[in-house]
Tab-separated table of C-alpha atoms in Angstrom:
chain	number	residue	atom	x	y	z
A	55	MET	CA	0.000	0.000	0.000
A	56	LYS	CA	2.856	2.345	0.874
A	57	LEU	CA	4.464	1.659	-2.513
A	58	ALA	CA	1.299	2.665	-4.354
A	59	TRP	CA	1.063	5.846	-2.266
A	60	TYR	CA	4.647	6.866	-3.027
A	61	PHE	CA	4.035	6.106	-6.699
A	62	LEU	CA	1.055	8.486	-6.766
A	63	ILE	CA	3.118	11.206	-5.083
A	64	PHE	CA	5.842	10.712	-7.709
A	65	ILE	CA	3.409	10.886	-10.614
A	66	ASN	CA	1.685	14.013	-9.267
A	67	GLY	CA	5.011	15.666	-8.609
A	68	PHE	CA	6.234	14.807	-12.096
A	69	GLY	CA	3.078	16.255	-13.652
A	70	THR	CA	3.501	19.498	-11.721
A	71	THR	CA	7.146	19.811	-12.706
A	72	CYS	CA	6.422	19.265	-16.389
A	73	ALA	CA	3.335	21.480	-16.577
A	74	ALA	CA	3.728	24.162	-19.213
A	75	GLN	CA	3.894	27.816	-18.228
A	76	ASN	CA	1.188	29.527	-20.256
A	77	VAL	CA	2.178	32.947	-21.579
A	78	THR	CA	-0.411	35.229	-23.186
A	79	VAL	CA	0.820	37.316	-26.101
A	80	GLY	CA	-0.887	40.282	-27.780
A	81	MET	CA	0.475	41.198	-31.215
A	82	GLU	CA	-0.701	43.408	-34.031
A	83	PRO	CA	-0.475	42.134	-37.619
A	84	PHE	CA	3.061	42.905	-38.726
A	85	PRO	CA	3.662	40.707	-41.801
A	86	PRO	CA	5.869	38.895	-42.443
A	87	PHE	CA	6.793	38.909	-38.738
A	88	VAL	CA	3.196	38.352	-37.577
A	89	THR	CA	0.138	37.783	-39.767
A	90	GLU	CA	-3.560	37.798	-38.947
A	91	GLN	CA	-3.422	34.000	-39.324
A	92	VAL	CA	-0.882	33.875	-36.440
A	93	THR	CA	2.050	32.928	-38.641
A	94	GLY	CA	5.293	34.713	-39.467
A	95	TYR	CA	8.938	34.972	-38.453
A	96	SER	CA	8.329	36.186	-34.897
A	97	VAL	CA	5.676	33.528	-34.363
A	98	ASP	CA	8.223	30.979	-35.571
A	99	MET	CA	10.648	32.306	-32.968
A	100	LEU	CA	8.109	31.858	-30.178
A	101	ARG	CA	7.310	28.330	-31.367
A	102	ALA	CA	11.038	27.549	-31.398
A	103	ILE	CA	11.225	28.730	-27.778
A	104	GLU	CA	8.389	26.354	-26.909
A	105	GLU	CA	10.435	23.452	-28.236
A	106	ILE	CA	13.334	24.122	-25.861
A	107	SER	CA	11.429	25.203	-22.758
A	108	ASP	CA	8.321	24.711	-20.633
A	109	LEU	CA	6.723	27.867	-22.050
A	110	LYS	CA	3.497	27.724	-24.059
A	111	PHE	CA	2.507	30.883	-25.941
A	112	ASP	CA	-1.146	31.765	-26.445
A	113	ILE	CA	-0.947	34.376	-29.218
A	114	GLU	CA	-3.878	36.690	-29.897
A	115	ILE	CA	-3.948	39.135	-32.791
A	116	MET	CA	-5.075	42.617	-31.754
A	117	THR	CA	-4.313	46.271	-32.366
A	118	TYR	CA	-1.088	47.616	-30.921
A	119	ALA	CA	-3.061	50.112	-28.847
A	120	ARG	CA	-5.138	47.341	-27.298
A	121	ALA	CA	-2.083	45.160	-26.676
A	122	LYS	CA	-0.391	47.950	-24.745
A	123	HIS	CA	-3.584	48.561	-22.756
A	124	GLU	CA	-3.919	44.859	-21.928
A	125	LEU	CA	-0.295	44.696	-20.765
A	126	GLU	CA	-0.677	47.799	-18.616
A	127	PHE	CA	-3.609	46.231	-16.783
A	128	ASP	CA	-1.911	42.842	-16.434
A	129	ARG	CA	-4.271	40.953	-18.752
A	130	ILE	CA	-1.522	39.707	-21.077
A	131	ASP	CA	2.142	38.862	-20.513
A	132	ILE	CA	3.764	40.025	-23.760
A	133	VAL	CA	3.110	42.819	-26.249
A	134	GLY	CA	4.699	43.113	-29.670
A	135	HIS	CA	6.241	44.465	-31.645
A	136	THR	CA	7.601	47.533	-29.900
A	137	PRO	CA	10.050	50.119	-31.237
A	138	LYS	CA	12.981	49.096	-29.028
A	139	SER	CA	13.877	51.820	-26.489
A	140	MET	CA	11.891	54.345	-28.530
A	141	GLU	CA	8.353	54.070	-27.165
A	142	THR	CA	6.692	56.912	-25.260
A	143	LYS	CA	7.683	57.706	-21.672
A	144	ASP	CA	4.273	56.554	-20.474
A	145	PHE	CA	4.825	53.102	-21.966
A	146	TYR	CA	7.983	52.535	-19.959
A	147	GLN	CA	6.154	53.270	-16.727
A	148	TYR	CA	4.564	49.820	-16.920
A	149	ALA	CA	6.538	47.905	-19.573
A	150	GLN	CA	10.062	46.746	-20.290
A	151	GLU	CA	11.504	45.269	-23.452
A	152	LEU	CA	13.552	42.131	-23.903
A	153	ASP	CA	17.235	42.364	-24.758
A	154	TRP	CA	16.263	40.856	-28.129
A	155	GLN	CA	15.672	43.083	-31.141
A	156	ILE	CA	15.608	42.935	-34.916
A	157	SER	CA	16.422	45.988	-36.982
A	158	THR	CA	13.583	47.215	-39.191
A	159	LYS	CA	13.119	50.294	-41.334
A	160	SER	CA	10.165	52.631	-41.179
A	161	ASP	CA	9.207	54.126	-44.535
A	162	LEU	CA	6.902	56.649	-46.092
A	163	PHE	CA	4.767	55.257	-48.935
A	164	SER	CA	2.921	57.291	-51.544
A	165	PHE	CA	1.787	57.292	-55.158
A	166	ASP	CA	3.408	60.711	-55.606
A	167	LYS	CA	6.907	61.565	-54.384
A	168	LYS	CA	5.922	65.199	-53.825
A	169	HIS	CA	3.998	64.043	-50.747
A	170	PHE	CA	7.275	63.127	-49.086
A	171	ASN	CA	7.548	66.847	-48.393
A	172	ILE	CA	5.534	66.428	-45.222
A	173	GLU	CA	5.232	70.164	-44.526
A	174	THR	CA	2.843	70.565	-47.464
A	175	LEU	CA	0.441	67.859	-46.302
A	176	GLN	CA	-2.913	68.665	-44.774
A	177	ARG	CA	-4.499	67.542	-41.513
A	178	GLY	CA	-5.322	63.813	-41.486
A	179	SER	CA	-3.403	63.008	-44.660
A	180	ILE	CA	-0.837	60.619	-43.145
A	181	GLY	CA	-1.987	57.146	-42.130
A	182	THR	CA	-0.621	54.620	-39.671
A	183	THR	CA	-2.061	51.900	-37.456
A	184	LEU	CA	-3.816	52.390	-34.138
A	185	GLY	CA	-1.389	53.137	-31.323
A	186	ASN	CA	1.481	54.268	-33.559
A	187	ALA	CA	0.651	57.879	-34.436
A	188	ASP	CA	1.981	59.312	-31.163
A	189	PHE	CA	5.221	57.394	-31.611
A	190	PHE	CA	5.804	58.483	-35.216
A	191	ALA	CA	4.831	62.075	-34.430
A	192	GLU	CA	7.295	62.154	-31.548
A	193	GLN	CA	10.117	60.523	-33.511
A	194	THR	CA	9.743	62.519	-36.739
A	195	GLY	CA	8.514	65.878	-35.465
A	196	ILE	CA	5.456	65.649	-37.751
A	197	PRO	CA	2.438	67.344	-36.121
A	198	ARG	CA	0.089	64.763	-34.601
A	199	SER	CA	-2.854	66.448	-36.315
A	200	LYS	CA	-1.615	65.242	-39.689
A	201	PHE	CA	-2.082	61.598	-38.691
A	202	ILE	CA	-5.072	59.315	-38.830
A	203	GLU	CA	-5.068	55.762	-37.482
A	204	THR	CA	-6.697	52.543	-38.646
A	205	ALA	CA	-7.371	49.394	-36.646
A	206	THR	CA	-5.414	47.108	-38.978
A	207	LEU	CA	-2.581	47.343	-41.464
A	208	ASN	CA	-4.825	45.875	-44.168
A	209	GLN	CA	-7.243	48.771	-43.698
A	210	LEU	CA	-4.362	51.220	-43.812
A	211	VAL	CA	-3.001	49.856	-47.086
A	212	SER	CA	-6.525	49.923	-48.507
A	213	LEU	CA	-6.783	53.651	-47.722
A	214	LEU	CA	-3.552	54.294	-49.606
A	215	LEU	CA	-4.645	52.245	-52.620
A	216	LYS	CA	-7.953	54.139	-52.714
A	217	HIS	CA	-6.041	57.465	-52.496
A	218	ARG	CA	-7.893	58.393	-49.307
A	219	ILE	CA	-4.587	59.241	-47.656
A	220	ASP	CA	-1.551	60.835	-49.294
A	221	VAL	CA	1.101	59.042	-47.267
A	222	LEU	CA	1.316	55.801	-45.327
A	223	ILE	CA	3.960	55.509	-42.626
A	224	PHE	CA	4.856	52.144	-41.149
A	225	GLU	CA	7.470	49.391	-41.129
A	226	ARG	CA	8.851	48.581	-44.579
A	227	VAL	CA	8.510	44.809	-44.800
A	228	SER	CA	4.948	44.735	-43.520
A	229	VAL	CA	3.679	47.311	-45.989
A	230	MET	CA	5.608	45.980	-48.980
A	231	SER	CA	4.350	42.457	-48.331
A	232	LEU	CA	0.728	43.631	-48.470
A	233	LEU	CA	1.282	45.886	-51.492
A	234	GLN	CA	2.857	42.988	-53.372
A	235	ALA	CA	-0.035	40.726	-52.404
A	236	GLN	CA	-2.373	43.320	-53.952
A	237	ASN	CA	-0.124	43.472	-57.033
A	238	SER	CA	0.106	47.242	-56.542
A	239	ARG	CA	2.300	49.263	-58.893
A	240	ASP	CA	3.978	52.672	-58.905
A	241	VAL	CA	4.089	53.075	-55.147
A	242	PHE	CA	7.116	55.061	-54.022
A	243	TYR	CA	8.841	54.586	-50.689
A	244	GLN	CA	11.360	56.577	-48.706
A	245	THR	CA	13.032	55.548	-45.477
A	246	ILE	CA	12.713	57.745	-42.403
A	247	GLY	CA	15.100	55.640	-40.364
A	248	GLU	CA	15.789	52.331	-38.734
A	249	VAL	CA	13.613	51.244	-35.848
A	250	PRO	CA	14.737	48.146	-33.948
A	251	ALA	CA	11.698	46.002	-33.172
A	252	SER	CA	11.356	44.050	-29.938
A	253	ILE	CA	8.717	42.624	-27.614
A	254	ALA	CA	7.900	43.792	-24.103
A	255	VAL	CA	6.736	42.362	-20.797
A	256	SER	CA	5.305	44.073	-17.735
A	257	LYS	CA	7.502	45.937	-15.287
A	258	THR	CA	6.524	43.669	-12.394
A	259	SER	CA	8.134	40.851	-10.438
A	260	ALA	CA	6.523	38.289	-12.747
A	261	GLY	CA	7.536	40.335	-15.774
A	262	ASN	CA	11.129	40.473	-14.557
A	263	LYS	CA	11.267	36.686	-14.260
A	264	LEU	CA	9.708	36.203	-17.695
A	265	LYS	CA	12.126	38.669	-19.282
A	266	GLU	CA	15.133	36.938	-17.745
A	267	LYS	CA	13.903	33.554	-18.949
A	268	LEU	CA	13.113	34.710	-22.484
A	269	ASP	CA	16.388	36.584	-22.882
A	270	GLN	CA	18.301	33.410	-22.060
A	271	LEU	CA	16.187	31.160	-24.281
A	272	ILE	CA	16.394	33.449	-27.320
A	273	LYS	CA	20.192	33.305	-27.162
A	274	LYS	CA	19.961	29.573	-27.869
A	275	LEU	CA	18.068	30.063	-31.151
A	276	ASP	CA	19.474	30.392	-34.667
A	277	GLN	CA	18.183	33.890	-35.393
A	278	ASP	CA	19.751	34.068	-38.863
A	279	LYS	CA	17.835	30.963	-39.894
A	280	ILE	CA	14.508	32.057	-38.422
A	281	PHE	CA	14.570	35.531	-40.008
A	282	ALA	CA	16.418	34.655	-43.226
A	283	GLY	CA	13.509	35.684	-45.480
A	284	TYR	CA	13.560	39.207	-44.085
A	285	LEU	CA	17.036	40.071	-45.389
A	286	LYS	CA	15.931	40.705	-48.987
A	287	TYR	CA	13.894	43.680	-47.771
A	288	SER	CA	16.352	45.102	-45.278
A	289	ARG	CA	19.084	45.334	-47.926
A	290	MET	CA	16.997	47.410	-50.350
A	291	PRO	CA	17.966	51.042	-51.098
A	292	ASP	CA	16.604	53.756	-48.811
A	293	ALA	CA	14.292	55.100	-51.532
A	294	GLY	CA	12.707	53.791	-54.694
A	295	VAL	CA	9.635	52.023	-56.054
A	296	VAL	CA	8.046	49.087	-54.258
A	297	PRO	CA	9.047	46.025	-56.313
A	298	GLY	CA	6.538	43.551	-57.705
A	299	LYS	CA	6.258	39.986	-56.502
């Protein structure tokens, strides 16, 4: 009888030890890093972490604004992608980014290069996604009043294609991927600078532990292999015409 009792204790203890740590993740569509179908390079990275750890990521696609709000009120564990060390001061009151980052370029997109002279643009003529206007306004010095925001990147690209905005401002790879999917032609782009992308956790005791764990696990991954498909975009010239498929 004692043997059976000790066996049950062992089995229960083993189950507890091996139980996965569920981590909730809020990410906005950021193709090809994150798509609305919950695929992409960054998703691949999280799945690779699952394979070498006890972490299990529950990824939900949402707007960046909502993801930040959910993190602030401790309803999710991770928000992505963030502009590494470049978010607003308010953001860093409740959030902290991982040591990990990947360099991305933010570009202006337009059907007419004259619109790259931002000073001539009217109120509400520059589009970006929800939660990003304050960041881009702060980083570029463009008046906030010139921005409008959309809930999704697909909606934003649609506004540009319908000529309802003069300029789209967002990360290069994401926008180009969608423009190519739409077989769009004669769209000009111009880089406004590099923005390293990262992911963030809460600035709490639990967030500190998660950050430490993730930073160590990411170091074990082959980053060049995971993000290999991104390189063809990052090596493009700083200005030009969006290439076809």
